[in-house]
């Protein structure tokens, strides 16, 4: 199972274990091109990333999520 498949599973919530930390060489890599229209998997992943961002900005939710 690829990383994207794992993250796009309905039962998986993105958390800090899924986030690449500062200093990781992946952050300096050239991004792959994205084709449109987006696949259902890519749309789900984007929605989950947005939900993670919202959760991380809410102090109560962020504390619960660790």
Tab-separated table of C-alpha atoms in Angstrom, residues 2-23:
chain	number	residue	atom	x	y	z
A	2	UNK	CA	1.433	3.367	-1.001
A	3	UNK	CA	1.610	6.315	1.369
A	4	UNK	CA	-1.146	8.116	-0.535
A	5	UNK	CA	-3.382	5.024	-0.395
A	6	UNK	CA	-2.803	4.784	3.377
A	7	UNK	CA	-3.538	8.477	3.953
A	8	UNK	CA	-6.644	8.432	1.738
A	9	UNK	CA	-8.270	5.518	3.599
A	10	UNK	CA	-11.544	6.742	5.137
A	11	UNK	CA	-10.589	5.406	8.572
A	12	UNK	CA	-7.243	7.256	8.699
A	13	UNK	CA	-6.943	10.719	10.251
A	14	UNK	CA	-3.769	12.586	9.326
A	15	UNK	CA	-1.714	13.281	12.458
A	16	UNK	CA	1.800	14.463	13.323
A	17	UNK	CA	3.222	11.004	12.579
A	18	UNK	CA	2.304	11.603	8.911
A	19	UNK	CA	3.946	15.045	8.699
A	20	UNK	CA	7.448	15.371	7.241
A	21	UNK	CA	9.663	17.335	9.633
A	22	UNK	CA	12.036	20.197	8.874
A	23	UNK	CA	15.366	18.943	7.550
